[in-house]
Amino acid sequence: MVETTLLINGESRPASNGAYFERLSPLNEQVASKNAAATIEDVSAAVEAAAAAFPSWSALGPTTRRTYLLKAADIMDSYKDEFMRLGVAEAGGTPGWYGFNAMLAANMLREAASMTTLVQGQIIPSDVPGNLALGVRQACGVVVGIAPWNAPLILGTRAVCMPLACGNTVILKASELTPAMHRLIGTVFVEAGFPPGVVNVITNAPEDAPVVVESLIAHPLVKRVNFTGSTQVGRIIGTLAAQHFTPAILELGGKNPMLVFEDADLNQAVQAAAFGAFFNQGQICMSTDRLIVHESVADEFLSRLTTKLKELETGLPNVSQAALGAMVSEAAAQRIEELVEDALNQGAKQLTGPTQRQGVLVEPILLDAVTPDMRLYKEEAFGPVVTVLRFNDQAEAIRLANDSEYGLSASIFSGDISRAMHVAQQIESGICHINSSTVHDEAQMPFGGVKASGYGRFGSQSAIEAFTDLRWMTIQTTPRQYPI
């Protein structure tokens, strides 16, 4: 068990009223972390600290900001083992998953460091004689990042690294399920020597989340909000941000399809399906929820996939070396059980998976003969279950892929790249991979969705646009004639 504090203005602080909350491990119900439960006063202090630090941080040269970020990346690497330990305890995933988180988070910091000199503007032709017109990008101010529990290091770091590279100061609002993981991100920045107030971290009790989030978004000194999480919560945050005219970047849920055409490499498709659907127990926004398979190869594909899934072991990561770990809570596991039961009661066929849930452990579930009347047809699973739909022609495959309110990630397997590109252009998603898994993330890529999967993009140049203000400035270089 670890105890955490708030990080405000470079200082480790308890909550202003001394309150704390405990995060119980899903593995054994023991206390994984004891964390400061921020108050509204703490929220205001964090925002004010970030606002006070903004003028000097934004005035730093790009090479100086780059140096800070590169130092943070190295320190992030050094904390890999501690991040792995905390991740297993707080969220129940496998150590390898949190090790991957640490690696990619460090790379995100390095990618952000490389972007500090690319916060650039433009010269715009003007019809006014002697007028030099400029499009100038400037840091916007205080940025609030709200990160989820499922990929805590990747998404917690992503929430703050590019805003920092652009010259903004930040507040990371930690997940109630991985508070110690997110608080340790703050420690990384402190040890890297970031000036006080540039990076702040707030942890809060679950019951206080609505008022803490609203206070952050409503604060007049907050200039941007970014959120990664469920579409349900994203709607609330997007609405609050709009009410206060605060631009928001939202990366939300997905019902991600993988299309397998008759000319696909089935071995590669099977490997991608198993990875995409069940890595981190299917608790990834990009997880493959739907397998849309050509009728002529569906039986063979499912036979191979069934064999593959039977090789994947599930076990508690604190006592097992199994490839798959626990779900984040028993409630999450129970929801998967209910979704599967609803489908089976309406005629779906279970090809793999348990007949009875074992607490937070759920073995990989593959369901065939899924129909639109079943909850799993529409609802994001966010767990170790994937459904199968069959198609006969290309138009039907595209229709099935787009028959969802979500539009985050998709993948297409086909030997005909020209056809695959044509199909990809018609799929309603922010991300689409050909002959690869729906689960794919790199720091430099424009990451985000469409429809109910959100709006805005994280990653490199896209993030510069998201976390800066574009201003029009002019210099009149010659005397100007006015009509009156």
Short mmCIF file of C-alpha atoms in Angstrom, two decimals:
data_model
loop_
_atom_site.label_atom_id
_atom_site.label_comp_id
_atom_site.label_asym_id
_atom_site.label_seq_id
_atom_site.Cartn_x
_atom_site.Cartn_y
_atom_site.Cartn_z
CA MET A 1 0.00 0.00 0.00
CA VAL A 2 1.25 3.48 -0.88
CA GLU A 3 0.08 6.87 0.34
CA THR A 4 -0.17 9.77 -2.07
CA THR A 5 -0.58 13.52 -1.82
CA LEU A 6 -1.69 16.25 -4.16
CA LEU A 7 0.93 17.97 -6.30
CA ILE A 8 0.26 21.71 -6.29
CA ASN A 9 2.82 24.38 -7.16
CA GLY A 10 5.65 21.88 -6.93
CA GLU A 11 4.69 20.82 -3.39
CA SER A 12 3.29 17.55 -2.05
CA ARG A 13 0.20 18.50 -0.09
CA PRO A 14 -2.58 16.69 1.75
CA ALA A 15 -6.14 17.72 0.94
CA SER A 16 -6.99 21.05 2.53
CA ASN A 17 -9.39 19.33 4.93
CA GLY A 18 -7.18 16.28 5.48
CA ALA A 19 -9.59 13.94 3.68
CA TYR A 20 -8.38 10.86 1.83
CA PHE A 21 -9.82 7.86 0.02
CA GLU A 22 -8.64 4.30 -0.44
CA ARG A 23 -8.32 2.42 -3.69
CA LEU A 24 -8.94 -1.28 -3.09
CA SER A 25 -7.14 -3.75 -5.34
CA PRO A 26 -9.47 -5.77 -7.59
CA LEU A 27 -7.17 -8.75 -6.99
CA ASN A 28 -7.70 -9.15 -3.24
CA GLU A 29 -9.77 -6.20 -1.95
CA GLN A 30 -6.79 -5.02 0.07
CA VAL A 31 -5.86 -1.33 0.12
CA ALA A 32 -3.65 -0.65 -2.90
CA SER A 33 -3.28 3.08 -2.28
CA LYS A 34 -4.40 5.72 0.20
CA ASN A 35 -4.84 9.05 -1.57
CA ALA A 36 -5.55 12.69 -0.83
CA ALA A 37 -9.16 13.58 -1.63
CA ALA A 38 -9.02 17.04 -3.18
CA THR A 39 -11.50 19.73 -2.20
CA ILE A 40 -12.77 22.66 -4.27
CA GLU A 41 -10.18 24.80 -2.49
CA ASP A 42 -7.47 22.43 -3.68
CA VAL A 43 -8.78 22.65 -7.23
CA SER A 44 -8.60 26.44 -7.11
CA ALA A 45 -5.09 26.33 -5.68
CA ALA A 46 -3.94 24.03 -8.49
CA VAL A 47 -5.44 26.22 -11.20
CA GLU A 48 -3.99 29.38 -9.67
CA ALA A 49 -0.56 27.77 -9.38
CA ALA A 50 -0.67 26.72 -13.04
CA ALA A 51 -1.81 30.20 -14.10
CA ALA A 52 0.98 31.85 -12.11
CA ALA A 53 3.58 29.57 -13.69
CA PHE A 54 2.31 30.09 -17.24
CA PRO A 55 4.00 33.41 -18.17
CA SER A 56 7.52 32.22 -17.39
CA TRP A 57 7.04 28.69 -18.77
CA SER A 58 5.53 29.90 -22.04
CA ALA A 59 8.35 32.44 -22.41
CA LEU A 60 11.05 29.74 -22.29
CA GLY A 61 12.81 28.95 -25.53
CA PRO A 62 11.81 25.72 -27.27
CA THR A 63 15.17 24.08 -26.63
CA THR A 64 14.78 24.63 -22.89
CA ARG A 65 11.34 23.05 -22.84
CA ARG A 66 12.73 20.20 -24.93
CA THR A 67 15.47 19.61 -22.36
CA TYR A 68 12.93 19.36 -19.55
CA LEU A 69 10.78 16.88 -21.47
CA LEU A 70 13.73 14.68 -22.42
CA LYS A 71 14.80 14.56 -18.78
CA ALA A 72 11.27 13.54 -17.79
CA ALA A 73 11.36 10.74 -20.37
CA ASP A 74 14.52 9.30 -18.87
CA ILE A 75 13.05 9.46 -15.37
CA MET A 76 9.85 7.84 -16.62
CA ASP A 77 11.95 4.93 -17.86
CA SER A 78 13.65 4.62 -14.47
CA TYR A 79 10.29 4.23 -12.71
CA LYS A 80 9.15 1.35 -14.92
CA ASP A 81 9.21 -1.29 -12.16
CA GLU A 82 7.29 0.94 -9.73
CA PHE A 83 4.67 1.72 -12.38
CA MET A 84 4.29 -2.00 -13.05
CA ARG A 85 3.83 -2.76 -9.36
CA LEU A 86 1.27 -0.01 -8.85
CA GLY A 87 -0.62 -0.91 -12.02
CA VAL A 88 -1.07 -4.54 -11.01
CA ALA A 89 -2.22 -3.51 -7.53
CA GLU A 90 -4.62 -0.74 -8.54
CA ALA A 91 -6.08 -1.97 -11.85
CA GLY A 92 -5.41 -5.72 -12.01
CA GLY A 93 -3.73 -5.91 -15.41
CA THR A 94 -0.59 -7.85 -16.20
CA PRO A 95 2.88 -6.45 -15.41
CA GLY A 96 3.75 -6.53 -19.10
CA TRP A 97 0.87 -4.20 -19.90
CA TYR A 98 2.10 -1.56 -17.45
CA GLY A 99 5.67 -2.03 -18.63
CA PHE A 100 4.44 -1.26 -22.15
CA ASN A 101 2.63 1.77 -20.72
CA ALA A 102 5.89 3.07 -19.23
CA MET A 103 7.77 2.57 -22.48
CA LEU A 104 5.19 4.33 -24.64
CA ALA A 105 4.70 7.14 -22.10
CA ALA A 106 8.44 7.84 -22.15
CA ASN A 107 8.34 7.87 -25.95
CA MET A 108 5.43 10.31 -25.85
CA LEU A 109 7.57 12.65 -23.79
CA ARG A 110 10.40 12.33 -26.31
CA GLU A 111 8.04 12.95 -29.21
CA ALA A 112 6.64 16.02 -27.42
CA ALA A 113 10.20 17.24 -26.89
CA SER A 114 10.83 17.00 -30.64
CA MET A 115 7.79 19.18 -31.34
CA THR A 116 8.78 22.28 -29.35
CA THR A 117 10.35 23.93 -32.41
CA LEU A 118 7.35 23.12 -34.59
CA VAL A 119 4.90 25.47 -32.88
CA GLN A 120 4.96 27.62 -35.97
CA GLY A 121 2.82 30.18 -37.75
CA GLN A 122 2.56 31.45 -41.29
CA ILE A 123 2.70 34.53 -43.50
CA ILE A 124 -0.66 35.16 -45.14
CA PRO A 125 -0.96 37.18 -48.38
CA SER A 126 -2.84 40.43 -47.81
CA ASP A 127 -4.63 42.62 -50.34
CA VAL A 128 -3.67 45.73 -48.37
CA PRO A 129 -0.49 47.33 -49.79
CA GLY A 130 2.43 47.14 -47.38
CA ASN A 131 0.57 44.90 -44.96
CA LEU A 132 2.48 41.96 -43.48
CA ALA A 133 -0.15 39.52 -42.20
CA LEU A 134 0.85 36.73 -39.84
CA GLY A 135 -0.85 33.67 -38.40
CA VAL A 136 0.81 33.30 -35.01
CA ARG A 137 0.44 30.23 -32.78
CA GLN A 138 0.71 30.87 -29.06
CA ALA A 139 0.29 28.74 -25.98
CA CYS A 140 -3.25 29.07 -24.70
CA GLY A 141 -2.68 28.91 -20.91
CA VAL A 142 -3.80 26.41 -18.29
CA VAL A 143 -4.75 22.98 -19.67
CA VAL A 144 -6.71 20.39 -17.68
CA GLY A 145 -6.10 16.76 -18.61
CA ILE A 146 -8.53 14.12 -17.34
CA ALA A 147 -7.11 10.63 -17.74
CA PRO A 148 -8.64 7.14 -17.39
CA TRP A 149 -7.46 4.02 -15.57
CA ASN A 150 -7.18 1.48 -18.37
CA ALA A 151 -3.90 2.70 -19.90
CA PRO A 152 -2.96 4.94 -17.01
CA LEU A 153 0.58 5.89 -17.98
CA ILE A 154 0.01 6.25 -21.70
CA LEU A 155 -3.14 8.31 -21.37
CA GLY A 156 -2.06 10.23 -18.27
CA THR A 157 1.16 11.30 -19.97
CA ARG A 158 -0.60 12.03 -23.24
CA ALA A 159 -2.95 14.37 -21.40
CA VAL A 160 -0.09 16.68 -20.44
CA CYS A 161 3.01 16.20 -22.62
CA MET A 162 2.00 18.07 -25.78
CA PRO A 163 0.34 20.91 -23.85
CA LEU A 164 3.67 21.33 -22.03
CA ALA A 165 5.63 21.23 -25.28
CA CYS A 166 3.44 24.02 -26.65
CA GLY A 167 4.23 26.22 -23.64
CA ASN A 168 1.12 25.61 -21.54
CA THR A 169 0.95 24.66 -17.88
CA VAL A 170 -1.15 21.69 -16.83
CA ILE A 171 -3.32 20.03 -14.22
CA LEU A 172 -3.68 16.25 -14.42
CA LYS A 173 -6.93 15.07 -12.84
CA ALA A 174 -6.18 11.49 -11.84
CA SER A 175 -8.51 8.54 -12.21
CA GLU A 176 -10.13 7.37 -9.00
CA LEU A 177 -9.14 3.81 -9.94
CA THR A 178 -5.42 4.46 -10.54
CA PRO A 179 -4.66 7.51 -8.38
CA ALA A 180 -1.19 6.40 -7.26
CA MET A 181 -0.19 5.64 -10.86
CA HIS A 182 -1.23 9.10 -11.99
CA ARG A 183 0.32 10.82 -9.00
CA LEU A 184 3.64 9.14 -9.79
CA ILE A 185 3.55 10.84 -13.20
CA GLY A 186 3.67 14.11 -11.28
CA THR A 187 6.72 12.89 -9.37
CA VAL A 188 8.47 12.26 -12.68
CA PHE A 189 8.06 15.92 -13.66
CA VAL A 190 9.17 17.15 -10.23
CA GLU A 191 12.34 15.05 -10.39
CA ALA A 192 12.97 16.31 -13.92
CA GLY A 193 13.18 19.81 -12.46
CA PHE A 194 10.04 21.35 -13.94
CA PRO A 195 9.39 24.73 -12.29
CA PRO A 196 6.72 24.83 -9.54
CA GLY A 197 3.19 25.08 -10.87
CA VAL A 198 3.97 23.91 -14.40
CA VAL A 199 2.66 20.41 -13.65
CA ASN A 200 0.01 19.81 -10.97
CA VAL A 201 -1.81 16.58 -10.07
CA ILE A 202 -5.20 16.33 -8.37
CA THR A 203 -6.60 13.12 -6.89
CA ASN A 204 -10.19 12.96 -5.66
CA ALA A 205 -12.58 10.57 -3.99
CA PRO A 206 -15.00 8.87 -6.41
CA GLU A 207 -18.04 10.57 -4.91
CA ASP A 208 -16.40 13.98 -5.40
CA ALA A 209 -15.58 13.48 -9.10
CA PRO A 210 -18.54 15.45 -10.53
CA VAL A 211 -17.91 18.58 -8.45
CA VAL A 212 -14.13 18.42 -8.93
CA VAL A 213 -14.43 18.09 -12.71
CA GLU A 214 -17.03 20.83 -12.95
CA SER A 215 -14.89 23.14 -10.82
CA LEU A 216 -11.88 22.56 -13.05
CA ILE A 217 -13.79 23.17 -16.28
CA ALA A 218 -15.68 26.18 -14.93
CA HIS A 219 -12.62 27.97 -13.59
CA PRO A 220 -12.06 31.11 -15.69
CA LEU A 221 -8.28 30.56 -15.79
CA VAL A 222 -8.66 27.15 -17.51
CA LYS A 223 -8.27 27.55 -21.28
CA ARG A 224 -8.40 23.96 -22.56
CA VAL A 225 -9.75 20.59 -21.42
CA ASN A 226 -8.82 17.17 -22.73
CA PHE A 227 -10.56 14.00 -21.65
CA THR A 228 -10.12 10.33 -22.45
CA GLY A 229 -12.80 7.96 -21.21
CA SER A 230 -16.33 6.75 -21.75
CA THR A 231 -18.75 8.40 -24.15
CA GLN A 232 -21.24 8.77 -21.31
CA VAL A 233 -18.88 10.90 -19.24
CA GLY A 234 -17.52 12.60 -22.36
CA ARG A 235 -20.97 13.98 -23.15
CA ILE A 236 -21.09 15.58 -19.72
CA ILE A 237 -17.61 17.07 -20.02
CA GLY A 238 -18.25 18.30 -23.55
CA THR A 239 -21.46 19.98 -22.42
CA LEU A 240 -19.78 21.64 -19.43
CA ALA A 241 -16.90 22.84 -21.58
CA ALA A 242 -19.29 24.31 -24.15
CA GLN A 243 -21.20 26.15 -21.44
CA HIS A 244 -17.99 27.89 -20.40
CA PHE A 245 -16.66 28.35 -23.97
CA THR A 246 -13.66 26.19 -23.11
CA PRO A 247 -12.40 24.18 -26.09
CA ALA A 248 -12.29 20.45 -25.37
CA ILE A 249 -10.54 17.48 -26.94
CA LEU A 250 -12.51 14.28 -26.30
CA GLU A 251 -11.31 10.74 -27.02
CA LEU A 252 -14.16 8.44 -26.07
CA GLY A 253 -15.44 4.89 -26.50
CA GLY A 254 -15.36 2.60 -29.49
CA LYS A 255 -17.18 -0.35 -31.02
CA ASN A 256 -14.25 -1.12 -33.24
CA PRO A 257 -14.76 -3.41 -36.28
CA MET A 258 -12.23 -5.69 -37.92
CA LEU A 259 -13.20 -6.67 -41.48
CA VAL A 260 -11.86 -9.94 -42.88
CA PHE A 261 -12.30 -10.37 -46.63
CA GLU A 262 -12.19 -13.66 -48.53
CA ASP A 263 -8.62 -13.01 -49.77
CA ALA A 264 -7.22 -12.19 -46.33
CA ASP A 265 -4.21 -13.89 -44.78
CA LEU A 266 -6.22 -15.79 -42.17
CA ASN A 267 -3.27 -16.57 -39.93
CA GLN A 268 -2.40 -12.89 -39.68
CA ALA A 269 -6.05 -11.99 -39.19
CA VAL A 270 -6.41 -14.51 -36.36
CA GLN A 271 -3.33 -13.16 -34.58
CA ALA A 272 -4.58 -9.60 -34.93
CA ALA A 273 -8.07 -10.51 -33.73
CA ALA A 274 -6.79 -12.28 -30.61
CA PHE A 275 -4.48 -9.39 -29.76
CA GLY A 276 -6.96 -6.65 -30.64
CA ALA A 277 -9.88 -8.15 -28.76
CA PHE A 278 -8.19 -9.47 -25.63
CA PHE A 279 -4.99 -7.54 -24.89
CA ASN A 280 -5.43 -5.99 -21.42
CA GLN A 281 -8.61 -8.04 -21.11
CA GLY A 282 -10.27 -6.02 -23.88
CA GLN A 283 -10.12 -2.89 -21.71
CA ILE A 284 -8.67 -0.59 -24.38
CA CYS A 285 -10.60 2.07 -26.28
CA MET A 286 -9.30 0.57 -29.55
CA SER A 287 -10.13 -3.06 -28.63
CA THR A 288 -11.68 -5.11 -31.41
CA ASP A 289 -15.36 -5.44 -30.50
CA ARG A 290 -16.71 -6.76 -33.81
CA LEU A 291 -15.32 -9.30 -36.26
CA ILE A 292 -17.00 -8.78 -39.63
CA VAL A 293 -16.01 -11.80 -41.74
CA HIS A 294 -16.77 -12.85 -45.31
CA GLU A 295 -19.13 -15.81 -45.34
CA SER A 296 -16.82 -17.92 -47.49
CA VAL A 297 -13.98 -17.89 -44.94
CA ALA A 298 -15.91 -17.36 -41.70
CA ASP A 299 -15.96 -20.99 -40.55
CA GLU A 300 -12.26 -21.50 -41.20
CA PHE A 301 -11.38 -18.17 -39.57
CA LEU A 302 -13.43 -18.97 -36.47
CA SER A 303 -11.96 -22.45 -36.22
CA ARG A 304 -8.43 -21.03 -36.19
CA LEU A 305 -9.37 -18.23 -33.81
CA THR A 306 -11.02 -20.66 -31.40
CA THR A 307 -7.84 -22.71 -31.31
CA LYS A 308 -5.77 -19.58 -30.68
CA LEU A 309 -7.99 -18.39 -27.84
CA LYS A 310 -7.82 -21.70 -26.05
CA GLU A 311 -4.07 -21.10 -25.75
CA LEU A 312 -4.56 -17.80 -23.88
CA GLU A 313 -4.48 -18.31 -20.13
CA THR A 314 -6.21 -15.99 -17.69
CA GLY A 315 -5.01 -15.55 -14.12
CA LEU A 316 -4.44 -13.13 -11.25
CA PRO A 317 -1.26 -11.24 -12.17
CA ASN A 318 0.00 -11.17 -8.59
CA VAL A 319 0.20 -14.98 -8.51
CA SER A 320 0.24 -16.02 -12.18
CA GLN A 321 2.28 -15.54 -15.36
CA ALA A 322 -0.87 -15.82 -17.50
CA ALA A 323 -1.11 -13.71 -20.65
CA LEU A 324 -4.39 -12.16 -19.50
CA GLY A 325 -5.03 -10.65 -16.09
CA ALA A 326 -7.99 -9.45 -14.09
CA MET A 327 -10.67 -6.95 -14.99
CA VAL A 328 -10.59 -3.65 -13.15
CA SER A 329 -13.50 -4.56 -10.85
CA GLU A 330 -16.01 -7.27 -10.17
CA ALA A 331 -18.73 -4.91 -11.38
CA ALA A 332 -16.99 -4.67 -14.76
CA ALA A 333 -16.71 -8.45 -14.97
CA GLN A 334 -20.35 -8.84 -13.98
CA ARG A 335 -21.40 -6.45 -16.76
CA ILE A 336 -19.62 -8.65 -19.32
CA GLU A 337 -21.44 -11.65 -17.90
CA GLU A 338 -24.77 -9.85 -18.30
CA LEU A 339 -24.01 -8.79 -21.89
CA VAL A 340 -23.09 -12.34 -22.85
CA GLU A 341 -26.13 -13.80 -21.11
CA ASP A 342 -28.39 -11.36 -23.00
CA ALA A 343 -26.85 -12.46 -26.31
CA LEU A 344 -27.08 -16.18 -25.52
CA ASN A 345 -30.72 -15.85 -24.47
CA GLN A 346 -31.45 -14.38 -27.91
CA GLY A 347 -29.71 -17.09 -29.90
CA ALA A 348 -26.02 -16.20 -30.03
CA LYS A 349 -23.53 -19.09 -30.03
CA GLN A 350 -20.64 -19.08 -27.59
CA LEU A 351 -17.55 -20.59 -29.21
CA THR A 352 -15.04 -19.95 -26.41
CA GLY A 353 -15.06 -18.70 -22.86
CA PRO A 354 -16.26 -19.69 -19.41
CA THR A 355 -19.65 -21.03 -18.45
CA GLN A 356 -19.36 -19.20 -15.14
CA ARG A 357 -17.44 -16.08 -14.10
CA GLN A 358 -14.67 -16.36 -11.51
CA GLY A 359 -14.72 -13.02 -9.69
CA VAL A 360 -12.65 -10.52 -11.69
CA LEU A 361 -11.33 -13.20 -14.05
CA VAL A 362 -13.08 -13.62 -17.39
CA GLU A 363 -11.64 -15.92 -20.05
CA PRO A 364 -11.76 -14.80 -23.71
CA ILE A 365 -15.31 -15.05 -25.07
CA LEU A 366 -16.09 -15.44 -28.77
CA LEU A 367 -19.75 -15.13 -29.80
CA ASP A 368 -21.17 -16.07 -33.21
CA ALA A 369 -24.66 -15.47 -34.65
CA VAL A 370 -25.00 -12.01 -33.09
CA THR A 371 -28.04 -9.96 -34.16
CA PRO A 372 -29.00 -6.27 -33.83
CA ASP A 373 -31.48 -7.05 -31.03
CA MET A 374 -28.66 -8.04 -28.67
CA ARG A 375 -27.02 -5.47 -26.39
CA LEU A 376 -23.57 -6.57 -27.55
CA TYR A 377 -24.42 -5.52 -31.09
CA LYS A 378 -24.49 -1.85 -30.08
CA GLU A 379 -22.90 -1.45 -26.65
CA GLU A 380 -19.17 -1.10 -26.21
CA ALA A 381 -18.04 -4.26 -24.41
CA PHE A 382 -14.83 -2.97 -22.82
CA GLY A 383 -14.00 -6.48 -21.73
CA PRO A 384 -12.78 -9.83 -23.06
CA VAL A 385 -15.61 -10.55 -25.48
CA VAL A 386 -15.77 -10.20 -29.26
CA THR A 387 -18.74 -10.78 -31.57
CA VAL A 388 -18.91 -12.18 -35.10
CA LEU A 389 -20.95 -10.85 -38.01
CA ARG A 390 -20.89 -12.36 -41.52
CA PHE A 391 -21.15 -10.58 -44.87
CA ASN A 392 -21.45 -11.56 -48.53
CA ASP A 393 -20.29 -8.47 -50.39
CA GLN A 394 -18.25 -5.32 -49.89
CA ALA A 395 -21.23 -3.01 -49.52
CA GLU A 396 -22.64 -5.13 -46.71
CA ALA A 397 -19.27 -5.17 -44.94
CA ILE A 398 -19.12 -1.37 -45.02
CA ARG A 399 -22.72 -1.09 -43.83
CA LEU A 400 -22.07 -3.39 -40.88
CA ALA A 401 -18.87 -1.56 -39.96
CA ASN A 402 -20.69 1.77 -39.92
CA ASP A 403 -23.77 0.47 -38.10
CA SER A 404 -22.63 1.96 -34.79
CA GLU A 405 -22.78 5.29 -33.00
CA TYR A 406 -19.02 4.96 -32.43
CA GLY A 407 -16.16 5.67 -34.80
CA LEU A 408 -12.75 5.31 -33.18
CA SER A 409 -10.63 2.54 -34.72
CA ALA A 410 -11.13 -0.06 -37.46
CA SER A 411 -9.07 -2.59 -39.36
CA ILE A 412 -9.34 -4.37 -42.71
CA PHE A 413 -7.69 -7.62 -43.76
CA SER A 414 -7.44 -8.21 -47.50
CA GLY A 415 -4.85 -9.23 -50.06
CA ASP A 416 -6.12 -6.49 -52.37
CA ILE A 417 -4.66 -3.27 -50.96
CA SER A 418 -6.43 -1.10 -53.52
CA ARG A 419 -9.80 -2.51 -52.45
CA ALA A 420 -8.86 -2.24 -48.79
CA MET A 421 -8.01 1.46 -49.20
CA HIS A 422 -11.30 2.05 -51.00
CA VAL A 423 -13.17 0.38 -48.12
CA ALA A 424 -11.14 2.24 -45.51
CA GLN A 425 -12.15 5.58 -47.01
CA GLN A 426 -15.81 4.65 -46.52
CA ILE A 427 -15.55 3.47 -42.92
CA GLU A 428 -16.63 6.09 -40.39
CA SER A 429 -13.69 6.07 -37.98
CA GLY A 430 -10.87 8.35 -36.97
CA ILE A 431 -8.36 5.49 -37.33
CA CYS A 432 -8.17 2.60 -39.79
CA HIS A 433 -5.43 0.00 -40.20
CA ILE A 434 -5.05 -2.31 -43.19
CA ASN A 435 -3.76 -5.82 -42.45
CA SER A 436 -3.13 -4.89 -38.82
CA SER A 437 -4.97 -4.79 -35.51
CA THR A 438 -7.42 -2.14 -34.36
CA VAL A 439 -5.11 -1.69 -31.34
CA HIS A 440 -2.17 0.44 -32.47
CA ASP A 441 -0.80 3.58 -30.85
CA GLU A 442 2.26 5.67 -31.57
CA ALA A 443 3.15 9.02 -30.05
CA GLN A 444 3.45 10.86 -33.37
CA MET A 445 0.11 9.81 -34.86
CA PRO A 446 -3.10 11.90 -35.05
CA PHE A 447 -5.18 9.92 -32.57
CA GLY A 448 -8.93 10.38 -32.13
CA GLY A 449 -12.37 9.43 -33.35
CA VAL A 450 -15.57 10.59 -35.00
CA LYS A 451 -19.25 10.32 -34.11
CA ALA A 452 -19.73 9.25 -30.48
CA SER A 453 -16.03 8.45 -30.19
CA GLY A 454 -15.30 12.14 -29.72
CA TYR A 455 -13.57 14.98 -31.52
CA GLY A 456 -10.15 16.57 -31.68
CA ARG A 457 -6.83 14.79 -32.09
CA PHE A 458 -3.91 13.96 -29.84
CA GLY A 459 -0.40 13.50 -31.20
CA SER A 460 2.30 15.81 -32.54
CA GLN A 461 1.18 18.35 -35.14
CA SER A 462 -2.49 17.68 -34.45
CA ALA A 463 -1.93 18.39 -30.77
CA ILE A 464 -0.17 21.66 -31.55
CA GLU A 465 -3.37 22.81 -33.26
CA ALA A 466 -5.42 21.61 -30.28
CA PHE A 467 -3.34 23.22 -27.54
CA THR A 468 -2.45 26.60 -29.05
CA ASP A 469 -4.39 29.67 -30.13
CA LEU A 470 -3.98 30.80 -33.74
CA ARG A 471 -3.89 34.60 -33.81
CA TRP A 472 -3.99 36.96 -36.76
CA MET A 473 -1.41 39.74 -36.41
CA THR A 474 -0.42 42.39 -38.94
CA ILE A 475 2.39 44.91 -39.39
CA GLN A 476 1.68 47.87 -41.67
CA THR A 477 5.06 48.53 -43.29
CA THR A 478 4.03 51.54 -45.42
CA PRO A 479 1.60 54.42 -44.90
CA ARG A 480 -1.95 53.23 -45.45
CA GLN A 481 -4.76 55.12 -47.13
CA TYR A 482 -8.17 54.92 -45.45
CA PRO A 483 -11.50 55.71 -47.12
CA ILE A 484 -12.52 58.31 -44.53
#
